C-alpha positions as a printed NumPy array, in Angstrom:
array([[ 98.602, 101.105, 111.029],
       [101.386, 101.33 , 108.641],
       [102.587,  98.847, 106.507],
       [104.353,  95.476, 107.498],
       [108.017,  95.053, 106.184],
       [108.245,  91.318, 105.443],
       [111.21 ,  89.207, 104.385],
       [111.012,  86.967, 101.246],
       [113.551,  84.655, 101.192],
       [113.673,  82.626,  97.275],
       [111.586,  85.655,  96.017],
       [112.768,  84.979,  92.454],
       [111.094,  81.717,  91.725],
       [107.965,  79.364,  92.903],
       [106.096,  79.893,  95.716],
       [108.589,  83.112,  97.171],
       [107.924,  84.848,  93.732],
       [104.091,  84.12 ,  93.778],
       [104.191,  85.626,  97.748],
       [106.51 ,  88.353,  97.009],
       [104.264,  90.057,  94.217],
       [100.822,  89.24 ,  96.115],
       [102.467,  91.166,  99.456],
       [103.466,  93.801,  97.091],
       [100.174,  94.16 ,  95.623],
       [ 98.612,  94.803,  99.117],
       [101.159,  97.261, 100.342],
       [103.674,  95.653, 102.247],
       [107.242,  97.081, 102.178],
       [109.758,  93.314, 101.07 ],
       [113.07 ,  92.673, 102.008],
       [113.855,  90.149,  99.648],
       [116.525,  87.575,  98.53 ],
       [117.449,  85.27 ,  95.736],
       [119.872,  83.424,  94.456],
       [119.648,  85.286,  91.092],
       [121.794,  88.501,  90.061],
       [120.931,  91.805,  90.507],
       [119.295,  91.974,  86.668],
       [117.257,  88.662,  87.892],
       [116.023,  90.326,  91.088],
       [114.847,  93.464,  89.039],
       [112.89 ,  91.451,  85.804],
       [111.476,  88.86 ,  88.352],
       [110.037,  91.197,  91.296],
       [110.329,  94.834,  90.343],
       [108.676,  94.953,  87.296],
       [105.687,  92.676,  87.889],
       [105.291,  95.126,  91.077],
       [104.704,  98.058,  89.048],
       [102.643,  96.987,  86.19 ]])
C-alpha cells in the first residue's frame, strides 16, 4: 500500500509541527501550511525531516 498524503494545517508550531515531523518520520507524503514565510516553512519542517 503506498503511502498516505496527509494535510497539516499550522505545521510550523505546537501540536501541527510535533504531527507533521512524526508523519514524516513514518513515510507519509504532507501537504502542509503555516502562517510562517517560506524560510519559516523550510527551518521548521524540512530540516528536522531530514536529519
Amino acid at each position: 500500500m503506498p503511502e498516505p498524503t496527509v494535510p497539516i494545517t499550522g505545521a510550523l508550531t505546537g501540536i501541527g509541527r510535533a504531527a507533521a515531523l512524526a508523519l514524516a518520520r513514518d513515510g507519509a507524503h504532507l501537504v502542509v501550511s503555516g502562517r510562517r514565510d517560506a524560510a519559516g516553512l523550510q527551518r521548521a519542517i524540512t530540516g528536522p525531516c531530514l536529519a
